[in-house]
CSV table of C-alpha atoms in Angstrom, one decimal:
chain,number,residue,atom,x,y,z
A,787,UNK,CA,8.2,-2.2,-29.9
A,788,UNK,CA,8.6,-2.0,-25.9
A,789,UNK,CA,11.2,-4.3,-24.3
A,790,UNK,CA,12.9,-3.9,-21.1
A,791,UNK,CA,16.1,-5.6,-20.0
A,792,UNK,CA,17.7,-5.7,-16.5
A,793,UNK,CA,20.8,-8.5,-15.6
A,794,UNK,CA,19.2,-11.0,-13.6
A,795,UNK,CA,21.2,-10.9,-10.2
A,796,UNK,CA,24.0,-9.0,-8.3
A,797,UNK,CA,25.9,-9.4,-5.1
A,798,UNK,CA,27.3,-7.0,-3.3
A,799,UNK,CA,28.9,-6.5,0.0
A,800,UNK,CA,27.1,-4.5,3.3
A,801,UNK,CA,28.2,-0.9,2.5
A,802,UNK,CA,29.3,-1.1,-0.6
A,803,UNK,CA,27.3,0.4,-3.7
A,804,UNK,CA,25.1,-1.1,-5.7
A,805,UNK,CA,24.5,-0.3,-9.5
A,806,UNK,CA,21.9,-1.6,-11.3
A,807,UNK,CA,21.3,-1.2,-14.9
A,808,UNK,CA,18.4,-1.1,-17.3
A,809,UNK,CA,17.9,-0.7,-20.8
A,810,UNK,CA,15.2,0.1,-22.8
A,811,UNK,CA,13.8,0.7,-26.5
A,812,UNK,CA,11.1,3.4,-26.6
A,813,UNK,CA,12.3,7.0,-27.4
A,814,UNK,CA,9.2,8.3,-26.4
A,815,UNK,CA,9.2,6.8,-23.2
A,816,UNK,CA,8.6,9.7,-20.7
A,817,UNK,CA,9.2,8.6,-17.4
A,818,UNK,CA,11.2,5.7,-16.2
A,819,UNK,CA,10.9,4.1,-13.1
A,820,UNK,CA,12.5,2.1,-10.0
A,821,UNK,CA,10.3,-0.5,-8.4
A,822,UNK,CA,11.8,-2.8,-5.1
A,823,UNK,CA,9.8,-5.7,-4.5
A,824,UNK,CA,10.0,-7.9,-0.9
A,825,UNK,CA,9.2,-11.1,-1.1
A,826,UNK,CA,5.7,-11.9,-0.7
A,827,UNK,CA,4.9,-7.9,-1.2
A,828,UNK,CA,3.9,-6.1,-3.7
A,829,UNK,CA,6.2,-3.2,-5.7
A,830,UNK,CA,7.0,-0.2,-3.8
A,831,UNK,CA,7.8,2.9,-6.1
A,832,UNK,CA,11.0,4.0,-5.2
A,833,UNK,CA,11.6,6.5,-7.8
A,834,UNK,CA,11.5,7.9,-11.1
A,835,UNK,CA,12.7,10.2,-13.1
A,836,UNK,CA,11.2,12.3,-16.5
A,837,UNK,CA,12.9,11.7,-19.5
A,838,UNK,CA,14.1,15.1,-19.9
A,839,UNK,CA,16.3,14.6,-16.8
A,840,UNK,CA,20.0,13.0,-16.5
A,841,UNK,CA,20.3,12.7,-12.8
A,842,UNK,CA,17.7,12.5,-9.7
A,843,UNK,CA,19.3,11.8,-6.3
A,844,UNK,CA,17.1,10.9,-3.6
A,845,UNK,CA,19.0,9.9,-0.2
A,846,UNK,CA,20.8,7.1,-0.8
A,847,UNK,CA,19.3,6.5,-4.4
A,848,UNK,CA,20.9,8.3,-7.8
A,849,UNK,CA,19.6,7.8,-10.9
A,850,UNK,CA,21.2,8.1,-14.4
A,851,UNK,CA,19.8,8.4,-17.1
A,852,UNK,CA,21.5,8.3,-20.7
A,853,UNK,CA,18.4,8.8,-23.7
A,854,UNK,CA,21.3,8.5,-26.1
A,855,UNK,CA,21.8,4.8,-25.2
A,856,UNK,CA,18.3,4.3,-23.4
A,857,UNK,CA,20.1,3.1,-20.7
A,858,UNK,CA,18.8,3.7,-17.0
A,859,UNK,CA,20.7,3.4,-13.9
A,860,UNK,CA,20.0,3.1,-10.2
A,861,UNK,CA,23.0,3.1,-7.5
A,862,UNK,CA,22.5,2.4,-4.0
A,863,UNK,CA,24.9,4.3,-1.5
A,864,UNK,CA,26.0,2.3,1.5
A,865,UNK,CA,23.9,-0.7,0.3
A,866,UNK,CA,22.5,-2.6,3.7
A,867,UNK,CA,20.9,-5.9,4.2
A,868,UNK,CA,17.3,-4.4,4.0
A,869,UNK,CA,17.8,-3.5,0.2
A,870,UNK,CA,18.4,-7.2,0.0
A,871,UNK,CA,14.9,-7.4,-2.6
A,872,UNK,CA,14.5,-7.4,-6.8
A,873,UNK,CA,14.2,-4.2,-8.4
A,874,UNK,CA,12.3,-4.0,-11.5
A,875,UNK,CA,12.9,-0.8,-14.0
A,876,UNK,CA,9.7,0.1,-15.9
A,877,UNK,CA,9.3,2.4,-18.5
A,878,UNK,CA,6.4,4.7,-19.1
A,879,UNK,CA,5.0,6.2,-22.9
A,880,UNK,CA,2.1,8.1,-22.9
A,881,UNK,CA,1.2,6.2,-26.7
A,882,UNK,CA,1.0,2.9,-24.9
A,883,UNK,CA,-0.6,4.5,-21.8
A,884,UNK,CA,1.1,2.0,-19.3
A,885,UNK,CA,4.0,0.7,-17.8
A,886,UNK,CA,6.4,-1.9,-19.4
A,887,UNK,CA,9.0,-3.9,-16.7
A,888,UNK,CA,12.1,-5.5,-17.0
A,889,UNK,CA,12.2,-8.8,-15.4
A,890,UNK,CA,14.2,-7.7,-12.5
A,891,UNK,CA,17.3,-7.6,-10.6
A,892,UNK,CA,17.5,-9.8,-7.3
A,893,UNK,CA,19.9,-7.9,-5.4
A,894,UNK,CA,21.5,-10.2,-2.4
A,895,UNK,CA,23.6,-7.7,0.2
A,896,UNK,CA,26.4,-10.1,1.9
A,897,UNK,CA,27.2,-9.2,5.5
B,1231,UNK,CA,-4.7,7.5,3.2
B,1232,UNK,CA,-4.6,4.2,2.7
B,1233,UNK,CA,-2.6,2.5,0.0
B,1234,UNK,CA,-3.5,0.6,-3.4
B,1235,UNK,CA,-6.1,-2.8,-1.0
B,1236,UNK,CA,-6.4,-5.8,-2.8
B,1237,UNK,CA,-8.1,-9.0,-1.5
B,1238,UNK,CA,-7.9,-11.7,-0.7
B,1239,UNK,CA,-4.3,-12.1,-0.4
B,1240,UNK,CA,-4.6,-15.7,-1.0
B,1241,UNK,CA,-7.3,-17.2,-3.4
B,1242,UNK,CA,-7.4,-21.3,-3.8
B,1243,UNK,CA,-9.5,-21.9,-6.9
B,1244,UNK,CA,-10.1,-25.9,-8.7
B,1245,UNK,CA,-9.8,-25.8,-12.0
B,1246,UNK,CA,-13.2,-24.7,-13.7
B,1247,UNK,CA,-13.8,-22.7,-10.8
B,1248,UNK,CA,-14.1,-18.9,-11.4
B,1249,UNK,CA,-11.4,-16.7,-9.4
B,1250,UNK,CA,-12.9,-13.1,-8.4
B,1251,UNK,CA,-10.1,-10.5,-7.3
B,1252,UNK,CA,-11.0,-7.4,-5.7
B,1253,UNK,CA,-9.0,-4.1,-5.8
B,1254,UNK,CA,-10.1,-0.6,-4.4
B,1255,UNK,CA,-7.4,2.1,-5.2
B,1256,UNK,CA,-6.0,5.3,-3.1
B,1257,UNK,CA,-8.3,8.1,-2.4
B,1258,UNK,CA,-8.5,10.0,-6.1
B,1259,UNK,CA,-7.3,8.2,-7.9
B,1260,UNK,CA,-9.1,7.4,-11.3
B,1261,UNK,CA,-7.1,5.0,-13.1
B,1262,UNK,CA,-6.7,1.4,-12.1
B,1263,UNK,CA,-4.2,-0.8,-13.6
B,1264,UNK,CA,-4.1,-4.8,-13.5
B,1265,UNK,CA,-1.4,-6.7,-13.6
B,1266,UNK,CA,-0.1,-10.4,-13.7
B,1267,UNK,CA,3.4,-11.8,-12.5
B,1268,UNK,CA,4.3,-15.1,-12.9
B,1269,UNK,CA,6.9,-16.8,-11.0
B,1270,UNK,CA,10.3,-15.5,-11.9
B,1271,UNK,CA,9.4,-13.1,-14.2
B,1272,UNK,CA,8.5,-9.5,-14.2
B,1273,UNK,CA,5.0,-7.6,-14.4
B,1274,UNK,CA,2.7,-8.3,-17.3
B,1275,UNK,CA,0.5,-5.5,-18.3
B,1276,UNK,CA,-3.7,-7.0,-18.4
B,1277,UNK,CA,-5.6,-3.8,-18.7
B,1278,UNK,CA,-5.9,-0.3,-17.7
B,1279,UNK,CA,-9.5,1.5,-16.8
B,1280,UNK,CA,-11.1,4.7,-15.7
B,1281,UNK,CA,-14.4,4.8,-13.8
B,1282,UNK,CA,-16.7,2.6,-15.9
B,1283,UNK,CA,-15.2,2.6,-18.7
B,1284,UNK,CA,-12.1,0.4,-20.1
B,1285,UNK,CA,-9.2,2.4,-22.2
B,1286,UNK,CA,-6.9,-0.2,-22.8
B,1287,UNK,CA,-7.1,-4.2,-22.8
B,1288,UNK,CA,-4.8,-5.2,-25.0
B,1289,UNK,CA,-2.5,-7.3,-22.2
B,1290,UNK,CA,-5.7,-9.7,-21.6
B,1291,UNK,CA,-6.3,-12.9,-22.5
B,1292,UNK,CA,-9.7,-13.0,-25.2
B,1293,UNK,CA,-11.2,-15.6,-23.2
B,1294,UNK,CA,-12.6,-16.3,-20.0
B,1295,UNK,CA,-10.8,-13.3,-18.4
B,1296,UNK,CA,-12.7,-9.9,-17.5
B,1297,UNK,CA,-12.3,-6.8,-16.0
B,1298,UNK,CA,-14.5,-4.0,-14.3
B,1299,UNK,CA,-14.0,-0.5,-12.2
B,1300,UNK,CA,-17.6,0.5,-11.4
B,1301,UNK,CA,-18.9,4.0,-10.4
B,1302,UNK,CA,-19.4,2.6,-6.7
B,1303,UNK,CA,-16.8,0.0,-5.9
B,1304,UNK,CA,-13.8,-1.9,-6.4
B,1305,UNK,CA,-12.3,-2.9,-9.5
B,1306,UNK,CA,-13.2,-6.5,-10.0
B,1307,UNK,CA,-10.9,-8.6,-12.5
B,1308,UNK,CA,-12.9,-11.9,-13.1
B,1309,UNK,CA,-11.3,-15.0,-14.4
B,1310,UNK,CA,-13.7,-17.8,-15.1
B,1311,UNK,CA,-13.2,-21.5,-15.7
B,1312,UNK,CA,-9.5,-21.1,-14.4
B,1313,UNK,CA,-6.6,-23.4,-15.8
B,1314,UNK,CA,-3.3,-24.5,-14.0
B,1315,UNK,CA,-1.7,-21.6,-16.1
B,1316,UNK,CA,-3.6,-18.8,-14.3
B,1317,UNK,CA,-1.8,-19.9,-11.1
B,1318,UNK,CA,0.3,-16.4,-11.0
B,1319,UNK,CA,0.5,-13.0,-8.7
B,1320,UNK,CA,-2.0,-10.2,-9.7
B,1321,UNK,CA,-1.3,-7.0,-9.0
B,1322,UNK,CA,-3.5,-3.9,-9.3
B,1323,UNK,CA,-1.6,-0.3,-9.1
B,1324,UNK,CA,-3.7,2.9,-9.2
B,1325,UNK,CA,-2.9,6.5,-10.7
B,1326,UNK,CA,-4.2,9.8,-10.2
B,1327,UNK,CA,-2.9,10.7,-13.8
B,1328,UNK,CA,-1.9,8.2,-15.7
B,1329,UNK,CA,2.2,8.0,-15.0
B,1330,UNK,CA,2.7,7.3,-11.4
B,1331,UNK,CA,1.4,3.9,-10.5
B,1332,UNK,CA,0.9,2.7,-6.8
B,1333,UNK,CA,0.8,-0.9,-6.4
B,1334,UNK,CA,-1.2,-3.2,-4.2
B,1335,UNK,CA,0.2,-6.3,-2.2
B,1336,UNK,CA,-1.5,-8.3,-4.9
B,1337,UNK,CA,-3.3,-11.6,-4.9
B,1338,UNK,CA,-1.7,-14.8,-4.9
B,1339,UNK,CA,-3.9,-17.2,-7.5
B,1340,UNK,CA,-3.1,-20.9,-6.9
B,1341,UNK,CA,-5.3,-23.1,-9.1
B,1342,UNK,CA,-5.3,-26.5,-8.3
């Protein structure tokens, strides 16, 4: 079966990095995702990454990923108060032809 | 090119009523996905369709729930008779091949 699972909250302070982690089940899972969600807004894809891949940078954004563990990764370089939002990891398979999220990470940046 | 449009943004429905939400995806894009969210929780897979024709509905509820992507149109997912439990976000995301989804701002259900 499909399950995705994200810790629920993390703090951290203006500039500092942020990790969050995700992990998932499905081996066949061929892309995974990063989704950021405002309040009151809908998800904004912030990246992903195929499953053949063990790093994508992107900016400010890096992604791990470790197949061995199914365990996904996103860090957040000099995290600001506008990345103050819950991120939601999703995982793609081709068998089940959609996306499966985690239940999110609320991410609170402290001045 | 304008994103993933969903409306209304806002729908206000008694129960018994029937809620009718409206999404028209990005330029090209052939697959539309719907999605529900309830409060607190993540996204829930509904359904997933290509123009007139739907591939996968396994996420939807048997009952009273529906969904369509027409040739001409928006996709339209139809809930009728709604309940107090419907009260949730839906979100619609579109794909030009299947694996990266663009989200709308989704529609806010509140049934009374």
């Amino acid at each position: 079966g499909e399950d995705v699972e994200q810790s629920l909250f993390l703090s951290v302070r203006e500039g500092d990095s942020s990790v969050i982690n995700c992990t998932y089940t499905d081996s066949s899972s061929t892309y995974l995702y990063w989704y950021k969600q405002e309040p009151g807004a809908g998800l904004q894809l912030l990246t992903y990454i195929f499953s053949n891949m063990d790093m994508k940078q992107d900016q400010r954004l890096t992604v791990l990923l470790n197949k061995k563990d199914k365990h996904l990764s996103l860090r957040i370089a000099d995290t600001q108060t506008g990345d103050s939002a819950i991120y939601f990891c999703a995982e793609f398979t081709g068998s089940a032809r959609q996306l499966t999220f985690g239940s999110g990470t609320q991410l609170t940046v402290l001045p | 090119n304008a994103g993933v449009m969903q409306n209304p943004r806002h729908l206000v429905r008694r129960r018994g009523q029937e809620a009718r939400l409206r999404c028209s995806p990005m330029k090209g894009h052939s697959h539309v996905y719907w999605y529900r969210q309830l409060p607190e929780e993540g996204l829930k897979f509904m359904v997933y369709l290509q123009k007139e024709n739907i591939i996968d509905e396994s996420g939807m509820p048997k009952e009273r729930f529906s969904a369509e992507f027409p040739k001409e149109g928006p996709s339209i997912l139809r809930i009728q008779q709604v309940v107090r439990g419907d009260s949730a976000a839906y979100f619609c995301a579109s794909s030009p091949s299947n694996e990266k989804l663009f989200f709308g701002s989704g529609t806010q259900l509140s049934v009374l």
